[in-house]
Amino acid sequence: MKTLLDVVRDCDNFPYAEDTDQVYEQLRSSLWKFYLPEDPRPHGLMVDSVVEKMPWTSNFRVIRKPIKEVHLIQPEGPNWQEKCTQIIEQQVELAREKGVFPALGKTRHEIFPIVGANFSVGIDRSAFSMLGSIGRGVHMTVYTRTESGLKFWIPQRNFNKAYGGLLDNTVAGGMALGEKPLECLVREAEEEAGMSEELIRENARAVGTVTWMSVSDERARGQAGLINPGVLYVYDLEVGPEVVFKVVDDDVYAFHLMGTEEVKRAMLEGRFKPASASVLVDFFVRHGIVTAEEEEDYTEIVSRLHRKLPLPTSSQP
Amino acid sequence: MKTLLDVVRDCDNFPYAEDTDQVYEQLRSSLWKFYLPEDPRPHGLMVDSVVEKMPWTSNFRVIRKPIKEVHLIQPEGPNWQEKCTQIIEQQVELAREKGVFPALGKTRHEIFPIVGANFSVGIDRSAFSMLGSIGRGVHMTVYTRTESGLKFWIPQRNFNKAYGGLLDNTVAGGMALGEKPLECLVREAEEEAGMSEELIRENARAVGTVTWMSVSDERARGQAGLINPGVLYVYDLEVGPEVVFKVVDDDVYAFHLMGTEEVKRAMLEGRFKPASASVLVDFFVRHGIVTAEEEEDYTEIVSRLHRKLPLPTSSQP
């Protein structure tokens, strides 16, 4: 049986400098930092197997020593910022044509932003994790109070999806380029759970972020071994017993109404998508369901739920 | 004017490996790791000015190379664990007699635990920060709902104390050796604010931890430049408008009832004790008063409020 700390570590599984200077340093120095033009801050952490196989065009500069870096070269002209998304797309398309990455699927026509960039730039969802940039999304936990304690509306993911069959948060989705967290939540809550914009804007409560750094495995159904730093904007929504969730979307197989102990057991048995389990652990901490008295890893769990990422999360002032 | 991120950084001011590998590494390697017997994990981070001036007795082994370490040598006999607190006390007393640390005050007769140790061991509050161990306490924010929004019961610290005259959380105090968080909260709430045990046990809600690593400055009225890692167990308590706080203790100069904007302005003007400001920023995040839409440093702030400490926070399994 897992512990709650194991559950959080399943999502946040990249080593910490604070724990093991040496392992952390080895892993960090094995990664390639990805840079955008006119910005000294890295925006991605790419692995050898991506950088070495990628058929780099002259739009990129690959530096091997003394530090491993990949730079998108500043395009010509005054509005060069607008060309960057297209340049990245062309690069991914070339790799797709050459078939160098078997796990790289078709274009999803959904552009995810490069978080923290000083201008609007993104990359198609299909290739996003190859860049090792910060993935950003929203998660909302919907719960109701009953005589036997809190109950949670927990969807089970459809079996044809990544993390198929696993449990999830009531509403969960990735933020599109240019989208703000609440705006994204309103869209996803309607698409995935048929909830009205009014209900969300009036009753959903922003309660912080959950952040992590993970190394991808086979459950994500893409290439394994990629670096995935993540930020989730977290919301709570309490509803009355009259609210019942039904499947309105292909992403969800079924909605379950689960009590606190049932959710905890499912987490410890690994039946949740890892990031979704972390968001629920954070809920349990904030609502006093998990306490320092009963959970000896309490402080460590809370810290790991809010990892400081090694890439910028906001644009430069 | 400060930003909210500046407020959090005022408390959590030690560099991060994620930001500046080099500065972090320099600072980390300048520190001496403090070890207890039969435990491979460090429990303190001491600075040169303490280790070099300390008149070490033969109860300690000081290793200069290749890594700077101070070890408490395992005492003779079967119950050696019980002798460790006394050995530390004798060492501090010798330093006090010789007058090598002008900022080291009189014995406070209040033993703070060495957090994460595998047995019960502590050090007098007066010398605690010289060891660079994790300081541990509880903070509770008491608030009430009014027609004009939330109001907070904010004490102002007495002028003869460390951080004299600065604003604080409603209840705040350090955990004694062997004390559990809720037990400590009950004691402090009664001592500092005259609140009943029943009120605390029934209504205070555990909501997580706030953690940081700071380098001490003159405001703490002790030696400056020491390493202070900290863990606060955080609680929220909502009370009705009939509850009025009055000074019952020498530590508090006055209680103020302050609105959200008033608290925020006081934080930005540096009128709060740094750790107390961080706990209130965490409250503002958890209650949706500060949101990602309005605060561009949102993710960074949330991560820094929950720093992962480079020392263990629980005993070894």
XYZ file of C-alpha atoms in Angstrom:
634
model
C 0.000 0.000 0.000
C 1.231 3.489 -0.865
C 1.504 6.345 1.633
C 0.105 9.796 0.864
C 3.687 10.977 0.307
C 4.102 8.212 -2.298
C 0.941 9.480 -4.011
C 2.363 13.001 -4.243
C 5.758 11.659 -5.343
C 4.105 9.673 -8.129
C 3.317 13.034 -9.749
C 6.286 15.082 -8.482
C 9.002 12.508 -9.175
C 11.987 14.625 -10.295
C 14.718 14.788 -7.590
C 15.241 17.876 -5.411
C 18.529 19.696 -4.910
C 17.578 19.818 -1.220
C 17.538 16.006 -0.967
C 20.374 14.804 -3.149
C 22.648 17.502 -4.557
C 24.415 14.931 -6.677
C 21.503 13.089 -8.340
C 19.757 16.406 -8.964
C 22.873 17.926 -10.483
C 23.438 14.908 -12.753
C 19.877 15.006 -14.013
C 19.848 18.783 -14.437
C 23.112 18.805 -16.368
C 21.857 16.011 -18.661
C 19.026 18.283 -19.843
C 19.070 20.852 -22.661
C 17.733 24.292 -21.824
C 15.413 25.735 -24.474
C 15.615 29.508 -25.116
C 13.427 32.011 -26.976
C 14.909 35.116 -28.665
C 15.729 38.162 -26.516
C 15.161 36.373 -23.223
C 17.970 35.074 -20.983
C 15.620 32.728 -19.087
C 15.167 29.099 -20.226
C 11.608 28.028 -21.104
C 12.025 24.289 -21.548
C 14.109 21.301 -20.403
C 14.652 18.861 -23.280
C 16.124 15.372 -23.007
C 18.994 13.913 -25.080
C 16.735 11.519 -27.012
C 14.699 14.457 -28.348
C 17.530 16.904 -29.104
C 19.814 14.306 -30.712
C 17.131 12.888 -33.038
C 15.433 16.172 -33.954
C 16.267 17.237 -37.563
C 17.072 20.827 -36.496
C 16.585 23.493 -39.180
C 18.672 26.670 -39.407
C 16.023 28.442 -37.328
C 17.588 26.871 -34.247
C 21.059 26.934 -32.763
C 22.119 23.843 -30.815
C 24.997 24.487 -28.373
C 26.691 21.430 -26.869
C 29.390 22.990 -24.667
C 29.963 24.145 -21.986
C 26.202 23.945 -21.285
C 23.627 22.115 -23.383
C 21.317 24.685 -24.939
C 18.854 24.983 -27.825
C 18.044 28.516 -29.025
C 15.266 29.615 -31.338
C 17.126 32.186 -33.479
C 15.433 35.592 -33.677
C 13.526 35.741 -37.008
C 14.112 38.668 -39.402
C 11.826 41.701 -39.444
C 10.059 43.963 -36.963
C 7.257 41.587 -35.925
C 9.522 38.599 -35.364
C 7.613 37.540 -32.238
C 4.622 36.547 -34.362
C 6.738 34.139 -36.423
C 8.006 32.030 -33.524
C 4.951 29.768 -33.141
C 5.081 29.003 -36.892
C 8.812 28.224 -36.772
C 8.266 25.733 -33.952
C 5.350 24.194 -35.876
C 7.504 23.773 -39.016
C 10.183 22.075 -36.942
C 7.701 19.620 -35.427
C 6.161 18.978 -38.873
C 9.593 18.139 -40.297
C 10.193 15.644 -37.486
C 6.749 14.167 -38.148
C 7.468 13.775 -41.907
C 10.771 12.075 -41.211
C 9.127 9.807 -38.664
C 11.929 10.178 -36.111
C 9.640 10.159 -33.074
C 7.329 7.112 -33.186
C 5.315 8.391 -30.199
C 4.640 11.803 -31.796
C 0.993 11.642 -32.882
C -0.959 13.741 -35.366
C -1.338 17.495 -34.997
C -4.061 18.195 -32.419
C -4.719 21.756 -33.683
C -4.672 22.930 -30.079
C -1.862 25.339 -29.271
C -0.487 25.292 -25.716
C 1.432 28.412 -24.620
C 5.090 28.514 -23.648
C 4.460 29.723 -20.096
C 6.454 32.739 -18.877
C 7.479 33.871 -22.392
C 7.594 37.633 -22.946
C 5.312 37.386 -25.980
C 2.577 35.066 -27.248
C 4.160 31.846 -28.477
C 3.042 28.234 -28.352
C 3.348 24.703 -29.629
C 0.800 22.110 -30.707
C -0.432 19.887 -27.886
C 0.848 16.761 -29.679
C 4.485 17.897 -29.400
C 4.261 19.961 -26.241
C 5.934 17.577 -23.840
C 9.001 17.196 -26.097
C 9.887 20.822 -25.322
C 9.820 20.256 -21.554
C 7.956 23.530 -21.012
C 5.523 24.173 -18.183
C 2.140 22.591 -18.840
C -0.655 24.662 -17.395
C -4.232 23.774 -16.579
C -7.151 24.159 -14.190
C -8.622 21.583 -11.793
C -11.822 21.987 -9.810
C -12.989 19.688 -7.016
C -16.788 19.647 -6.670
C -18.084 18.348 -3.354
C -21.230 18.253 -1.292
C -21.863 17.993 2.460
C -23.879 15.021 3.679
C -24.705 13.609 7.100
C -21.894 11.116 6.625
C -19.287 13.752 5.709
C -18.066 15.272 2.446
C -18.794 13.515 -0.860
C -16.837 14.221 -4.031
C -17.996 14.140 -7.679
C -15.237 12.076 -9.279
C -15.174 11.338 -13.022
C -13.554 8.215 -14.426
C -11.588 8.873 -17.629
C -12.683 7.186 -20.804
C -10.625 4.107 -21.684
C -9.462 5.411 -25.073
C -7.720 8.420 -23.473
C -4.307 8.898 -21.891
C -4.557 7.628 -18.287
C -7.630 5.700 -19.508
C -9.928 4.316 -16.819
C -8.238 6.300 -14.038
C -10.130 8.654 -11.713
C -9.842 12.419 -12.130
C -10.946 15.766 -10.677
C -14.499 16.899 -11.350
C -13.330 19.454 -13.912
C -9.815 19.362 -15.388
C -8.306 20.741 -18.566
C -5.350 22.441 -20.196
C -5.203 26.221 -20.751
C -5.089 27.334 -24.387
C -2.772 30.068 -25.677
C -3.921 33.432 -24.285
C -6.475 31.902 -21.923
C -6.781 32.956 -18.259
C -7.446 30.377 -15.494
C -11.061 31.328 -14.671
C -11.918 31.635 -18.368
C -10.500 28.150 -18.958
C -12.436 26.783 -15.966
C -15.713 28.188 -17.289
C -15.089 26.579 -20.709
C -14.045 23.191 -19.324
C -16.845 23.062 -16.725
C -19.367 23.525 -19.497
C -17.723 21.091 -21.942
C -16.950 18.302 -19.471
C -19.676 18.565 -16.865
C -22.425 20.728 -18.394
C -22.130 23.396 -15.685
C -23.295 26.968 -16.344
C -20.943 29.956 -16.545
C -23.021 31.701 -13.876
C -22.583 28.842 -11.365
C -18.806 28.857 -11.861
C -18.307 32.636 -11.715
C -20.441 32.991 -8.589
C -19.434 29.929 -6.604
C -16.078 28.478 -7.676
C -13.356 29.547 -5.241
C -9.737 30.009 -6.361
C -7.579 28.346 -3.690
C -4.025 28.351 -5.077
C -1.864 26.210 -7.316
C -0.460 22.702 -7.299
C 2.919 22.412 -9.060
C 5.270 19.529 -9.819
C 8.024 18.232 -12.024
C 7.630 14.748 -13.405
C 9.373 12.403 -15.779
C 6.738 10.947 -18.122
C 5.975 7.214 -18.135
C 3.858 4.880 -20.268
C 0.583 5.948 -18.629
C 0.707 9.247 -20.569
C 0.755 7.223 -23.833
C 3.413 9.476 -25.396
C 7.192 9.179 -25.364
C 8.443 8.104 -21.934
C 11.303 9.846 -20.107
C 10.318 13.429 -21.001
C 10.409 16.255 -18.464
C 6.964 17.636 -17.582
C 6.890 20.613 -15.236
C 3.281 21.460 -14.379
C 1.145 24.211 -12.863
C -2.513 23.648 -12.013
C -4.760 26.511 -10.899
C -6.957 24.904 -8.276
C -10.610 25.669 -7.480
C -13.115 24.333 -4.930
C -16.869 24.291 -5.544
C -19.414 23.210 -2.942
C -22.806 22.210 -4.349
C -26.082 21.094 -2.785
C -27.319 17.474 -2.826
C -29.719 18.319 -5.696
C -26.806 18.731 -8.131
C -26.082 15.463 -9.994
C -23.289 15.037 -12.527
C -23.863 13.114 -15.741
C -21.558 12.328 -18.623
C -21.848 15.010 -21.340
C -18.534 14.462 -23.086
C -16.485 11.699 -24.699
C -13.623 12.261 -22.247
C -15.577 10.885 -19.279
C -16.667 7.258 -18.849
C -18.735 7.798 -15.671
C -19.159 10.097 -12.671
C -18.880 8.577 -9.173
C -20.008 10.196 -5.901
C -17.312 9.147 -3.423
C -16.785 9.744 0.290
C -13.552 10.925 1.899
C -12.313 7.439 2.855
C -13.233 6.033 -0.542
C -11.261 8.798 -2.315
C -8.303 8.264 -0.006
C -8.276 4.515 -0.621
C -8.465 5.023 -4.403
C -5.498 7.428 -4.195
C -3.431 4.967 -2.150
C -4.280 2.184 -4.618
C -3.078 4.292 -7.567
C -6.519 4.532 -9.176
C -6.273 8.324 -9.788
C -4.424 10.169 -12.549
C -1.292 11.321 -10.654
C -1.798 15.112 -10.904
C -5.465 14.734 -9.960
C -4.523 12.768 -6.842
C -2.152 15.600 -5.858
C -4.953 18.174 -6.211
C -7.169 16.053 -3.941
C -4.387 15.666 -1.366
C -4.112 19.475 -1.379
C -7.909 19.662 -0.843
C -7.636 17.239 2.097
C -4.881 19.370 3.658
C -6.710 22.685 3.193
C -9.934 21.245 4.617
C -8.309 19.664 7.687
C -9.114 16.106 6.525
C -5.409 15.228 6.621
C -3.662 16.745 9.675
C -0.137 16.926 11.076
C -1.219 14.832 14.046
C -2.091 11.803 11.899
C 0.206 12.234 8.912
C 3.915 12.224 9.758
C 4.928 13.392 6.255
C 2.564 16.390 6.459
C 5.158 19.160 5.957
C 6.957 17.274 3.178
C 3.651 16.581 1.401
C 2.575 20.245 1.506
C 5.952 21.390 0.142
C 5.976 18.857 -2.685
C 2.452 19.867 -3.724
C 3.805 23.375 -4.402
C 7.185 22.750 -5.972
C 9.114 25.780 -7.155
C 9.736 25.147 -10.853
C 13.152 25.767 -12.451
C 11.497 27.686 -15.320
C 9.837 31.111 -15.093
C 6.056 31.097 -14.558
C 5.473 34.732 -15.536
C 6.770 37.096 -18.202
C 9.705 39.343 -17.384
C 8.763 42.783 -16.021
C 6.109 50.022 -2.528
C 6.674 46.271 -2.218
C 4.876 43.618 -4.261
C 3.287 40.565 -2.626
C 6.194 38.491 -3.938
C 8.588 40.893 -2.142
C 6.600 40.330 1.057
C 7.006 36.549 0.755
C 10.683 36.933 -0.180
C 11.273 39.061 2.925
C 10.650 35.879 4.932
C 11.897 33.263 2.449
C 15.114 35.019 1.435
C 17.616 32.176 0.985
C 18.396 31.534 -2.733
C 16.913 28.582 -4.642
C 18.893 26.033 -6.653
C 16.143 26.406 -9.276
C 16.915 30.131 -9.742
C 20.665 30.428 -9.469
C 22.588 27.173 -9.259
C 25.794 29.065 -8.561
C 24.738 31.424 -5.762
C 22.803 28.618 -4.084
C 25.769 26.266 -4.330
C 28.175 28.881 -2.901
C 25.889 29.576 0.030
C 25.144 25.916 0.672
C 28.814 24.940 0.621
C 29.674 27.778 3.023
C 27.426 26.216 5.661
C 28.299 23.525 8.220
C 25.925 20.603 8.461
C 25.073 19.594 12.031
C 24.630 15.861 12.763
C 23.204 13.860 15.652
C 24.519 10.372 16.555
C 23.341 7.355 14.525
C 21.572 9.469 11.889
C 23.023 10.172 8.427
C 20.689 13.158 7.844
C 21.807 16.699 8.795
C 19.633 18.554 11.329
C 21.125 22.032 11.214
C 22.950 24.474 8.932
C 25.504 26.501 10.900
C 27.433 29.529 9.640
C 31.215 30.090 9.807
C 30.970 32.825 12.450
C 29.282 30.389 14.864
C 31.381 27.284 14.201
C 34.727 29.139 14.191
C 34.120 30.999 17.458
C 32.403 28.178 19.359
C 34.702 26.704 22.086
C 33.902 23.123 21.024
C 34.268 20.486 23.763
C 35.302 16.893 23.086
C 31.619 15.968 22.833
C 31.664 17.287 19.292
C 33.711 16.468 16.210
C 34.320 19.334 13.771
C 35.230 18.165 10.253
C 36.566 20.794 7.859
C 37.207 18.763 4.705
C 36.003 17.694 2.216
C 32.617 18.873 3.531
C 32.073 21.132 6.534
C 30.366 19.116 9.264
C 29.803 19.238 13.024
C 28.896 15.941 14.732
C 27.587 15.412 18.229
C 29.568 12.327 19.266
C 27.461 9.449 20.571
C 27.626 9.540 24.401
C 28.632 6.415 26.365
C 26.042 4.071 27.821
C 22.756 2.497 26.808
C 20.508 5.543 27.194
C 22.803 7.921 25.309
C 19.849 9.603 23.584
C 18.779 11.158 26.879
C 22.173 12.832 27.347
C 22.209 14.754 24.058
C 20.079 17.721 25.163
C 22.343 18.179 28.206
C 25.500 18.004 26.102
C 24.178 20.737 23.816
C 23.210 22.816 26.853
C 26.707 22.472 28.364
C 28.228 23.585 25.071
C 26.015 26.675 24.905
C 26.717 27.449 28.579
C 30.476 27.328 27.952
C 30.090 29.779 25.051
C 28.011 32.013 27.295
C 30.649 31.958 30.099
C 33.413 32.822 27.666
C 31.298 35.613 26.168
C 32.150 34.706 22.567
C 28.681 35.497 21.185
C 27.609 39.004 22.300
C 24.086 38.477 20.889
C 23.525 35.241 22.856
C 21.174 36.233 25.653
C 20.379 34.540 28.949
C 18.945 31.017 29.114
C 15.201 31.197 28.404
C 14.452 27.833 30.081
C 12.311 26.915 27.088
C 13.579 23.931 25.105
C 12.863 23.877 21.373
C 13.075 20.467 19.671
C 15.518 19.527 16.953
C 12.867 18.762 14.340
C 13.098 15.451 12.488
C 15.492 13.846 15.013
C 14.941 10.136 15.697
C 14.746 10.746 19.449
C 13.742 13.573 21.788
C 16.476 16.226 21.775
C 16.378 20.003 21.985
C 18.181 23.242 22.649
C 17.307 26.317 24.697
C 15.375 28.941 22.765
C 18.117 31.526 23.392
C 20.661 29.551 21.335
C 18.317 27.821 18.942
C 19.011 29.869 15.848
C 22.798 29.312 16.132
C 22.221 25.651 15.285
C 20.341 26.458 12.068
C 17.723 23.809 12.836
C 14.099 23.985 11.746
C 12.072 26.315 13.955
C 8.530 25.102 14.332
C 5.398 26.885 15.454
C 1.688 27.406 14.982
C -0.130 30.432 13.528
C -3.878 30.969 13.538
C -5.710 33.686 11.626
C -8.978 34.688 13.301
C -11.453 36.525 11.076
C -15.092 37.532 10.971
C -17.501 38.202 8.080
C -19.044 41.679 7.901
C -21.151 43.498 5.321
C -17.987 45.161 4.063
C -16.058 41.897 3.671
C -13.718 39.921 5.917
C -12.146 41.546 8.979
C -9.059 40.135 10.711
C -8.089 40.241 14.396
C -4.479 41.447 14.177
C -2.281 41.861 17.264
C 0.547 44.397 17.391
C 3.651 43.043 19.135
C 4.846 44.729 22.270
C 7.751 47.130 21.725
C 10.148 45.355 24.092
C 9.971 42.129 22.034
C 11.811 40.926 18.941
C 10.034 42.470 15.925
C 8.677 45.029 18.429
C 5.721 47.101 17.241
C 5.144 44.956 14.149
C 1.796 43.309 13.333
C 1.316 39.566 13.793
C -1.171 36.718 13.374
C -3.995 36.442 15.906
C -2.333 33.509 17.643
C 1.329 32.640 17.046
C 3.884 30.702 19.047
C 6.726 28.217 19.016
C 6.200 24.514 19.697
C 7.904 23.135 22.789
C 9.796 19.831 22.888
C 7.291 16.966 22.542
C 4.357 19.236 21.763
C 1.916 18.533 18.882
C 0.592 21.382 16.703
C -3.024 21.442 17.944
C -1.871 21.080 21.562
C 0.451 24.055 21.066
C -2.337 26.068 19.438
C -4.668 25.432 22.383
C -1.968 26.584 24.836
C -1.006 29.700 22.867
C -4.617 30.706 22.132
C -5.334 30.692 25.824
C -2.122 32.454 26.867
C -2.091 35.139 24.175
C -5.740 35.732 23.401
C -7.722 34.239 26.292
C -9.568 31.765 24.040
C -11.059 28.545 25.466
C -9.782 25.085 24.613
C -13.307 24.101 23.549
C -13.537 26.920 20.981
C -10.194 25.922 19.434
C -10.811 22.177 19.318
C -14.282 22.577 17.813
C -13.736 25.416 15.365
C -10.075 25.917 14.411
C -9.402 24.371 11.001
C -5.969 22.951 10.093
C -5.198 24.222 6.577
C -1.580 23.230 5.900
C 1.884 24.605 6.519
C 3.902 27.667 5.529
C 7.638 26.975 5.231
C 10.672 29.109 4.445
C 14.401 29.526 4.773
C 15.654 32.910 5.897
C 18.900 34.576 6.822
C 18.339 36.477 10.078
C 18.637 40.274 10.238
C 18.613 42.904 12.978
C 14.805 42.809 13.392
C 15.089 39.451 15.215
C 17.356 41.182 17.816
C 19.773 38.240 17.889
C 22.914 37.574 15.863
C 22.416 38.543 12.209
C 23.351 36.260 9.296
C 22.151 32.993 10.838
C 20.180 30.398 8.843
C 16.580 29.997 10.001
C 14.551 27.285 8.284
C 10.942 27.430 9.485
C 7.737 25.401 9.518
C 4.449 26.910 10.669
C 1.331 24.779 11.110
C -1.443 27.062 9.909
C -5.020 27.290 11.187
C -8.075 29.388 10.247
C -10.786 30.311 12.720
C -13.961 32.169 11.771
C -15.733 33.892 14.672
C -18.958 35.880 14.968
C -19.049 39.686 15.395
C -19.704 39.259 19.141
C -16.164 37.977 19.712
C -13.809 40.821 20.698
C -10.101 40.355 21.351
C -8.417 42.134 24.249
C -4.832 42.107 25.445
C -4.307 39.381 28.073
C -0.551 38.977 27.807
C 2.653 41.024 27.896
C 3.571 39.949 24.363
C 0.769 41.980 22.763
C 0.555 45.789 22.710
C -2.932 46.010 21.127
C -5.420 44.098 18.950
C -6.641 45.741 15.724
C -9.673 44.689 13.656
C -8.513 45.228 10.079
C -10.170 44.784 6.673
C -8.656 42.946 3.717
C -7.295 46.071 2.009
C -5.906 47.401 5.268
C -4.065 44.125 5.945
C -2.727 44.068 2.388
C -1.446 47.662 2.637
C 0.245 46.932 5.975
C 1.960 43.895 4.437
C 3.188 45.899 1.431
C 4.474 48.611 3.775
C 6.472 46.074 5.802
C 4.452 46.576 8.990
C 4.018 42.821 9.638
C 6.511 40.380 11.144
C 7.796 38.618 7.988
C 6.583 35.049 8.736
C 3.185 36.400 9.833
C 2.808 38.290 6.556
C 3.522 35.047 4.672
C 0.791 33.221 6.610
C -1.683 35.974 5.700
C -0.654 35.852 2.027
C -1.376 32.098 2.171
C -4.792 32.898 3.708
C -5.504 35.385 0.897
C -4.603 32.751 -1.722
C -6.672 29.969 -0.121
C -9.695 32.268 0.239
C -9.580 33.598 -3.324
C -8.750 37.157 -2.184
C -5.547 37.100 -4.249
C -6.099 35.414 -7.656
C -3.997 34.474 -10.668
C -5.920 36.978 -12.786
C -4.759 39.968 -10.722
C -1.419 38.763 -9.351
C 1.156 37.920 -12.008
C 3.515 36.294 -9.471
C 0.728 33.991 -8.198
C 2.429 30.639 -8.924
C 5.814 31.807 -7.648
C 4.227 33.170 -4.456
C 2.383 29.902 -3.723
C 5.555 27.855 -4.252
C 7.683 30.117 -2.047
C 5.110 29.925 0.772
C 5.696 26.144 0.882
C 9.428 25.805 0.407
C 10.872 22.323 0.613
C 13.463 22.517 3.381
C 16.935 20.965 3.014
C 16.598 19.312 6.443
C 14.266 16.431 7.377
C 10.926 17.413 8.896
C 10.053 13.992 10.302
C 11.929 11.194 12.047
C 13.329 8.346 10.011
C 11.004 5.361 9.549
